[in-house]
Short mmCIF file of C-alpha atoms in Angstrom, two decimals:
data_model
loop_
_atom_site.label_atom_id
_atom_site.label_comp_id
_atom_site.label_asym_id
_atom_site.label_seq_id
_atom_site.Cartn_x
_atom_site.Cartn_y
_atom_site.Cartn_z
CA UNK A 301 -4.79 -9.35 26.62
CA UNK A 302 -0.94 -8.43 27.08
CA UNK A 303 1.48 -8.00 23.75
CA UNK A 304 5.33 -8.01 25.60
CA UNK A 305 8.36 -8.55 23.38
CA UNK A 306 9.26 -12.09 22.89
CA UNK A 307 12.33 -13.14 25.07
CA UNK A 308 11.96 -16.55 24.79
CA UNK A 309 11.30 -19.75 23.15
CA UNK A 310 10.09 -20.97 26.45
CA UNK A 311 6.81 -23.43 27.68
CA UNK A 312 3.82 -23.31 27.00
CA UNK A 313 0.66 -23.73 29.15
CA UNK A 314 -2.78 -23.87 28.33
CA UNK A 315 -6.47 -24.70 29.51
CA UNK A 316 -7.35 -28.00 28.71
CA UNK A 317 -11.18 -28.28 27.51
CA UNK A 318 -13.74 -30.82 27.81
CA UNK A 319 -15.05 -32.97 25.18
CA UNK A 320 -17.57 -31.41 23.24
CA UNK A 321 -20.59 -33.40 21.52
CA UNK A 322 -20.81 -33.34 17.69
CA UNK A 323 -23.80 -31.68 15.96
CA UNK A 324 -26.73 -33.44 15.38
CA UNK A 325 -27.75 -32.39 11.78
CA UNK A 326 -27.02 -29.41 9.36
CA UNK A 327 -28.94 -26.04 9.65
CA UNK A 328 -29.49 -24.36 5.78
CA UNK A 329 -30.80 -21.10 5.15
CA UNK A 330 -30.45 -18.99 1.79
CA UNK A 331 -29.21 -15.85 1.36
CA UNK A 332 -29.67 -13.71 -1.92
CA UNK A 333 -30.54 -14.35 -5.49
CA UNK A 334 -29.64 -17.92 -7.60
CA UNK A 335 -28.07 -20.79 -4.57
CA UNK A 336 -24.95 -21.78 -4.81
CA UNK A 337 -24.37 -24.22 -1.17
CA UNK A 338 -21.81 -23.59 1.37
CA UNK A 339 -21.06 -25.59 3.89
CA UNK A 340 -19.70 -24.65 7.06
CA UNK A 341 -17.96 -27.03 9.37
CA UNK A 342 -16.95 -26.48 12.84
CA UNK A 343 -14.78 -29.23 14.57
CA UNK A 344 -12.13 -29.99 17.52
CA UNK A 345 -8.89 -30.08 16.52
CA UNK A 346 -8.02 -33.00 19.12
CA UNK A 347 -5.14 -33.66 21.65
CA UNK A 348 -4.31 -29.36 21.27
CA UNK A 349 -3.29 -27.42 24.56
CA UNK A 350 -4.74 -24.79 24.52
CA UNK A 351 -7.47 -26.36 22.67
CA UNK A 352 -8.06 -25.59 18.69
CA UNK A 353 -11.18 -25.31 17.16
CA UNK A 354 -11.46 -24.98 13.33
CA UNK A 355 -14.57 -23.56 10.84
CA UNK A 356 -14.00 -24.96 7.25
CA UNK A 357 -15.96 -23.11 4.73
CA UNK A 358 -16.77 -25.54 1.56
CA UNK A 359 -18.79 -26.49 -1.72
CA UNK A 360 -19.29 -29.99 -0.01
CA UNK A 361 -20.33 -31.32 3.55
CA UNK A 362 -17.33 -32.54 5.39
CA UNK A 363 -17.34 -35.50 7.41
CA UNK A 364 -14.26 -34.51 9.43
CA UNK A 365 -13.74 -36.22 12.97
CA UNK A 366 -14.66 -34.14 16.04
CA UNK A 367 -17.20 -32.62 14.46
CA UNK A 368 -18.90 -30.19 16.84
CA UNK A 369 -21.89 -28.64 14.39
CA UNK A 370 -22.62 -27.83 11.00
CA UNK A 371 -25.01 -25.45 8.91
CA UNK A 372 -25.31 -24.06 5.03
CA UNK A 373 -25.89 -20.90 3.12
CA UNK A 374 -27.23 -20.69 -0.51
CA UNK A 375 -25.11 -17.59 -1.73
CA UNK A 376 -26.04 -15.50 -4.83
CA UNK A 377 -23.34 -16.59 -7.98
CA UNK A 378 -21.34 -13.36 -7.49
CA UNK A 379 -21.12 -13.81 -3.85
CA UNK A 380 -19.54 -17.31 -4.21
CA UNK A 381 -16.10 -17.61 -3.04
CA UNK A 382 -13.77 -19.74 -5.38
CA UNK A 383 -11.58 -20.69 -2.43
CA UNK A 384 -14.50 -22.56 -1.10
CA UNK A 385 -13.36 -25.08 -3.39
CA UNK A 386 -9.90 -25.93 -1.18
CA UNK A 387 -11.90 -25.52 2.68
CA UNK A 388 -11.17 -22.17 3.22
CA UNK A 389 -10.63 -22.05 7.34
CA UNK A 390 -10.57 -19.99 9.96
CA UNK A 391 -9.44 -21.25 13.69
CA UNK A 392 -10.73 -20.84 17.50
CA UNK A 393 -7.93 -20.96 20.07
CA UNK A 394 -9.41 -21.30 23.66
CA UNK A 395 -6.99 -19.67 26.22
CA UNK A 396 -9.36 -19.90 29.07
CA UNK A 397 -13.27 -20.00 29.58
CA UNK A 398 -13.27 -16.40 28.97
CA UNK A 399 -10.76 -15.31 26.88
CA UNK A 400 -9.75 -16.37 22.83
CA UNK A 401 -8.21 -15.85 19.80
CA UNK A 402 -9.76 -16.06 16.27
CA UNK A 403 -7.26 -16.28 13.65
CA UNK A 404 -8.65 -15.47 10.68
CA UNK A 405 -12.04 -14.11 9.19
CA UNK A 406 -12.98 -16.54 5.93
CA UNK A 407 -13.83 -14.25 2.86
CA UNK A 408 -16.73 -12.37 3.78
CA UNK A 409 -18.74 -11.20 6.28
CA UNK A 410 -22.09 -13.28 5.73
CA UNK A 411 -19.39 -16.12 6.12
CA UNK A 412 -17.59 -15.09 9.06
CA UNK A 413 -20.98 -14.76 10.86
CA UNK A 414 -21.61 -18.20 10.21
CA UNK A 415 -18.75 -19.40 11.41
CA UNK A 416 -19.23 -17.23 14.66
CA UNK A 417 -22.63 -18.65 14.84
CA UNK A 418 -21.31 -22.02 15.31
CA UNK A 419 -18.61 -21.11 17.10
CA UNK A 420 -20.67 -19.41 19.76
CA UNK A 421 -22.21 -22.70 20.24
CA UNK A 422 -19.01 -23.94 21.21
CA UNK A 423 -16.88 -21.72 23.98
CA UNK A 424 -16.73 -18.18 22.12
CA UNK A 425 -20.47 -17.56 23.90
CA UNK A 426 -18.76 -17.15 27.30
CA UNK A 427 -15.78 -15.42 26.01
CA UNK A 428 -15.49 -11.88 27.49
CA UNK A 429 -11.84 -11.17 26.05
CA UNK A 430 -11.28 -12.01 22.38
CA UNK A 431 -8.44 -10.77 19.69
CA UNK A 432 -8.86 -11.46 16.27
CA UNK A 433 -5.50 -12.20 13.92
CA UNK A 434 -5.09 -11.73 10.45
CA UNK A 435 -2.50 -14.36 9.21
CA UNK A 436 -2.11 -12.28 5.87
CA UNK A 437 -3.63 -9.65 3.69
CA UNK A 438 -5.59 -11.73 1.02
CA UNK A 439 -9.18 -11.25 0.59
CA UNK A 440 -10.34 -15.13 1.77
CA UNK A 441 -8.67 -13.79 5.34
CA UNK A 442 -9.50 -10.77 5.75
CA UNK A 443 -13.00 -10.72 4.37
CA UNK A 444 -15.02 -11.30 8.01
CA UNK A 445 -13.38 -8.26 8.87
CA UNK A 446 -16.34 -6.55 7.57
CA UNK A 447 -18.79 -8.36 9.75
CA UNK A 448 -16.79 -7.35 12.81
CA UNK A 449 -19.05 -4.71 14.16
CA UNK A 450 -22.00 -6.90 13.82
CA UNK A 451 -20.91 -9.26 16.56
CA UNK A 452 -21.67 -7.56 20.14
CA UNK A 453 -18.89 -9.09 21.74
CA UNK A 454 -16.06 -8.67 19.14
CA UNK A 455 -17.10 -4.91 18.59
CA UNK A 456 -14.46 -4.05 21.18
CA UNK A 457 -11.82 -6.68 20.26
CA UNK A 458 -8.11 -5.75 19.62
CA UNK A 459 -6.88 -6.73 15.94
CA UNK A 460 -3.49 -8.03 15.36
CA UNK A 461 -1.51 -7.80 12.12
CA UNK A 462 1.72 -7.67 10.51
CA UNK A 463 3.00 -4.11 10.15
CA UNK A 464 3.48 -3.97 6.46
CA UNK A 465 -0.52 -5.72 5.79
CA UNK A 466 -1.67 -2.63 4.53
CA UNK A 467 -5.03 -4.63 3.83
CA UNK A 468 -6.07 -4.65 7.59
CA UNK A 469 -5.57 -0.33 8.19
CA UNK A 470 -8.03 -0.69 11.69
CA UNK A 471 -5.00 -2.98 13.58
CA UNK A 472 -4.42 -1.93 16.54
CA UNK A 473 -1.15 -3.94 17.58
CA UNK A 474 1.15 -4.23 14.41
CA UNK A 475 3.90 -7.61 14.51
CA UNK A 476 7.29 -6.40 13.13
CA UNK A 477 9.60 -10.14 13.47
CA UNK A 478 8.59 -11.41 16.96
CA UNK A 479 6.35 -10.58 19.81
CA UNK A 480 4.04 -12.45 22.18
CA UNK A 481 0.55 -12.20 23.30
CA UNK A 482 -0.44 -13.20 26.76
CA UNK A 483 -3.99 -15.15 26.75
CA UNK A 484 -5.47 -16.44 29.47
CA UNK A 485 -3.29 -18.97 30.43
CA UNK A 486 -1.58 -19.10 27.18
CA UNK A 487 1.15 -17.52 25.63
CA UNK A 488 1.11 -17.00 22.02
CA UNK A 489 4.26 -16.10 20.17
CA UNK A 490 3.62 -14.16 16.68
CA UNK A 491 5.80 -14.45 13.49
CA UNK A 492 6.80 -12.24 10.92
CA UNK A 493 6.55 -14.83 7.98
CA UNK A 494 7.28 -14.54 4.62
CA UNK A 495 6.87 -17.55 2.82
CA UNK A 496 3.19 -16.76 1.07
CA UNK A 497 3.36 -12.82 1.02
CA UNK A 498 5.63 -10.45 3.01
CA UNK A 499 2.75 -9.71 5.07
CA UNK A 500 2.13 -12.49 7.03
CA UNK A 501 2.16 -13.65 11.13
CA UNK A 502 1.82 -16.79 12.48
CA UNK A 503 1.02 -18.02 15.94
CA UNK A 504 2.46 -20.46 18.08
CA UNK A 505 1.28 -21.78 20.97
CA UNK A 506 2.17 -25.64 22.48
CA UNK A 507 2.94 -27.93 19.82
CA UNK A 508 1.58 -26.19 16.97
CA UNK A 509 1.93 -23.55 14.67
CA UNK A 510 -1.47 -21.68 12.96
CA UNK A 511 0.31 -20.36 9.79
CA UNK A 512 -2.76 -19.18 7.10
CA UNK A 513 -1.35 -19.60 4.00
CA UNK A 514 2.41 -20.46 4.97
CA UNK A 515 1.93 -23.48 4.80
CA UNK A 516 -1.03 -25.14 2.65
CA UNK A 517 -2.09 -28.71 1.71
CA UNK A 518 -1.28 -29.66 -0.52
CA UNK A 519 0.22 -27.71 -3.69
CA UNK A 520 1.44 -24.02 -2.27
CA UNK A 521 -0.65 -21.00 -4.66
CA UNK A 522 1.77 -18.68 -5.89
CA UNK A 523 1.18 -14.83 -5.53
CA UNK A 524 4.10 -13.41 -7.19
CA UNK A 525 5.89 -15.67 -9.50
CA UNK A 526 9.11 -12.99 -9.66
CA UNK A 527 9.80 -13.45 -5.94
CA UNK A 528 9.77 -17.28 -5.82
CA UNK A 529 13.12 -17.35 -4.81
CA UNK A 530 12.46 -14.99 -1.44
CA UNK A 531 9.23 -16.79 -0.66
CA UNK A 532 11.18 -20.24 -0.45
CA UNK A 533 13.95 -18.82 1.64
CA UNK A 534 11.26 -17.44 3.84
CA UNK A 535 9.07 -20.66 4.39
CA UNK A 536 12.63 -22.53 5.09
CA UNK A 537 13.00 -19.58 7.60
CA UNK A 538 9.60 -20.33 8.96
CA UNK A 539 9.89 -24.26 9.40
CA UNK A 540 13.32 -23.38 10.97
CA UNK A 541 11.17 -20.88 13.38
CA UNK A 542 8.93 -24.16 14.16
CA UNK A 543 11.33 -26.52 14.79
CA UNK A 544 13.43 -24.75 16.93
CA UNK A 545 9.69 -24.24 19.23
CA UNK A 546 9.53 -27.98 19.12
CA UNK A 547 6.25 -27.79 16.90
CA UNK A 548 4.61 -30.78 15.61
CA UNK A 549 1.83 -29.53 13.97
CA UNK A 550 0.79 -26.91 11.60
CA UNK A 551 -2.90 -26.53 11.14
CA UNK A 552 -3.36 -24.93 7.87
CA UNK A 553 -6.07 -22.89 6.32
CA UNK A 554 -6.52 -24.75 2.85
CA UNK A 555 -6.93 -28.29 1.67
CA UNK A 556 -7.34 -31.58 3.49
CA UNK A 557 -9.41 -30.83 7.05
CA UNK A 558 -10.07 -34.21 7.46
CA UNK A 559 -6.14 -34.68 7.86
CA UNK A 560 -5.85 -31.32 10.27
CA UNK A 561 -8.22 -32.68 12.71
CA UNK A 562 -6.85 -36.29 12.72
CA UNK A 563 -3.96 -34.76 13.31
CA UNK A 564 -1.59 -36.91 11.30
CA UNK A 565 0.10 -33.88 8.77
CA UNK A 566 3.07 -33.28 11.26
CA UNK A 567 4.92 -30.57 9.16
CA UNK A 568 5.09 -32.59 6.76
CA UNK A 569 2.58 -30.13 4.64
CA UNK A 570 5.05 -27.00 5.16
CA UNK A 571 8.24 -29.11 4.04
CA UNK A 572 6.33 -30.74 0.82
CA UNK A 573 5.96 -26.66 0.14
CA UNK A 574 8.98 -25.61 0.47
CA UNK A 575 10.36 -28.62 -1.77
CA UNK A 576 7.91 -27.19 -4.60
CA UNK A 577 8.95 -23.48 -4.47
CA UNK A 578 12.40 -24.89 -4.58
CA UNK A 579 11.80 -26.95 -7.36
CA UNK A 580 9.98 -24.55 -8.75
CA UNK A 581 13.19 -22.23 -8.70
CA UNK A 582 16.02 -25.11 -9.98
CA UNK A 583 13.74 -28.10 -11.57
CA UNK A 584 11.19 -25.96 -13.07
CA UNK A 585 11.26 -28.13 -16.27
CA UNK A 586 10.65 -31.11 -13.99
CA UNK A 587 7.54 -30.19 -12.17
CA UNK A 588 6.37 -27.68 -15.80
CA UNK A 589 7.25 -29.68 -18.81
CA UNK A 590 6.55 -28.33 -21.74
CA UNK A 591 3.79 -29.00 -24.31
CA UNK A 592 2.29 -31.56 -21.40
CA UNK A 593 1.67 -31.68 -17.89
CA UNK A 594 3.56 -33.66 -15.53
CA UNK A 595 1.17 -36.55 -14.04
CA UNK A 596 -0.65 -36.15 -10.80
CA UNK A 597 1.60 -39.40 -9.43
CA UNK A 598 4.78 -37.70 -10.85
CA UNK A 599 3.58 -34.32 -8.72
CA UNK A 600 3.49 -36.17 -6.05
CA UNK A 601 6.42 -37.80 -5.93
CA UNK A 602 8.45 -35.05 -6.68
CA UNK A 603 6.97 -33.09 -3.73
CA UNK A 604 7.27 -36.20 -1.36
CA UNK A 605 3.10 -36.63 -1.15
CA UNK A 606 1.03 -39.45 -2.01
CA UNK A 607 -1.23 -39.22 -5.14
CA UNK A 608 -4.55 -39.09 -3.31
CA UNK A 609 -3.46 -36.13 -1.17
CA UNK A 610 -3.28 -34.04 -4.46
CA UNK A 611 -6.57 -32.87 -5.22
CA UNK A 612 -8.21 -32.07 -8.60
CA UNK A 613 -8.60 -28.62 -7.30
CA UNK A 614 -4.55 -28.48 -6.69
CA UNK A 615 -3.70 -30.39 -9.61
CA UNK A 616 -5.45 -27.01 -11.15
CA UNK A 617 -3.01 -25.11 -8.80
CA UNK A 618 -0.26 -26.47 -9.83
CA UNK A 619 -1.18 -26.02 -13.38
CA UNK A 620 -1.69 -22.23 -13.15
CA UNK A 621 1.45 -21.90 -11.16
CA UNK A 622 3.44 -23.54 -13.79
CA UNK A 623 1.74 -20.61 -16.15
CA UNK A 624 2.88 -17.48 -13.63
CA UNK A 625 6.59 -18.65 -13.18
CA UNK A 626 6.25 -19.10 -17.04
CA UNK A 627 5.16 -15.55 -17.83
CA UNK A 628 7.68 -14.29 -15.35
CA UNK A 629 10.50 -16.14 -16.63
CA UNK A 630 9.61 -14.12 -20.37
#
């Protein structure tokens, strides 16, 4: 694969796939010590060119449309991955037959191997030509990394990163703002973002966006409470980016997968974000009152959702964000 400088906004072409059946039932095996069940889920993300394919690491089964195979691991309690409670996902983008592009690696290796296996089930098999992207630094990301070497055919793969993710040292291209990546028939334009960490890249490629943790469905976490303020002028800067690419979708890497691969969020996810780090910023009595918490139907109406999009597990988000802006605001 080819990184050039980006020049242009331009069009976008890609290899259109053919349907793919779904799995018939859900392979389980168990790892180490006392099970705790994971769930992987692999599934089409439908009407994509080039075509999207998504693994969703969960506590739960998910009975997400498309679905192209499933399997389970019983993991030992220490190996258990919190984020496993909000899908944690990782995404296949098929340039061509033979050429690919994970983005993403889940948070460890046992589960990146997983996701591989079901993946190689479903194109990455006859893939001679893959590169791997890390969309930011955090550990539910990067994690797979580890795993890398185990996989014959991604042993010689080129890693992409942004230059200042000092968590993924073995890159061997490093994003600064823009560049592109030539794949297959594909072209792939990379973005610095900022919105989430200062470390992050998102691709681009026909009508949508794969962003990590840019954007994420449905409360945004907060990393560093202090920089609020930057990290809502640099998802602003990052819808912008989208918009002006004509994007209509932005598959993200947390929350409702069900809604991803229907493919009804629009960008509506990244804009209810940036509304909450804003209001986070100017109404942050509104959305944090104190001495009570603000009701899951107030939450989401003041971050244009509907109730039943907010999870328990974000409502707990939300809640621990409203205690780091606190604490920073001391």
């Amino acid at each position: 694969m080819e990184i050039t400088k980006l020049l242009s906004l331009g069009v976008f072409f890609g290899w259109a796939a053919a349907c793919l059946p779904p799995s018939a039932s859900i392979r389980r095996r168990q790892l180490n010590g006392e099970s705790i069940p994971v769930f992987f889920t692999a599934y089409q993300i439908p009407n994509t060119n080039p075509p999207l394919i998504g693994v969703s690491a969960s506590n739960k089964v998910l009975d997400i449309p498309y679905t192209l195979g499933q399997t389970s691991v019983d993991v030992a309690a220490n190996d258990f991955d919190p984020n496993t409670d909000l899908n944690n996902t990782m995404y296949m983008i098929q340039c061509s037959p033979n050429e690919g592009i994970l983005f993403d690696t889940l948070s460890s290796g046992s589960f990146f191997q997983e996701a591989v296996g079901l993946l190689q089930d479903n194109g990455l098999a006859g893939m001679s030509n893959i590169t791997l992207i890390a969309s930011h630094e955090h550990q539910d990301h990067t994690g797979g990394l580890s795993a890398i070497d185990s996989v014959d055919k991604l042993r010689t793969s080129q890693l992409v990163a942004q230059e200042n993710n000092n968590a993924v040292e073995q890159a061997q291209v490093s994003v600064g703002e823009e560049q592109t990546l030539t794949c297959g028939n594909a072209t792939i334009n990379l973005f610095h973002t900022q919105g989430h960490t200062t470390a992050g890249v998102m691709a681009c490629t026909g009508d949508y966006c794969l962003t990590g943790d840019e954007c994420e469905d449905s409360v945004p976490f907060i990393v560093q409470a202090k920089t609020l303020d930057d990290q809502a002028r640099g998802l602003a800067q990052s819808i912008q980016t989208m918009r002006q690419l004509n994007v209509t979708r932005a598959p993200q890497a947390h929350g409702n997968m069900q809604a991803v691969a229907n493919g009804n969020l629009g960008l509506r996810v990244c804009e209810s974000n940036l509304l909450y780090k804003q209001k986070m910023v100017d109404e942050f009595a509104t959305l944090c009152p104190r001495g009570s918490d603000i009701s899951l139907n107030e939450l989401a109406e003041q971050i244009n959702r509907d109730e039943a999009e907010i999870t328990e597990e974000y409502y707990g988000v939300h809640k621990g964000n409203c205690d780091s802006v606190r604490k920073s605001r001391r």
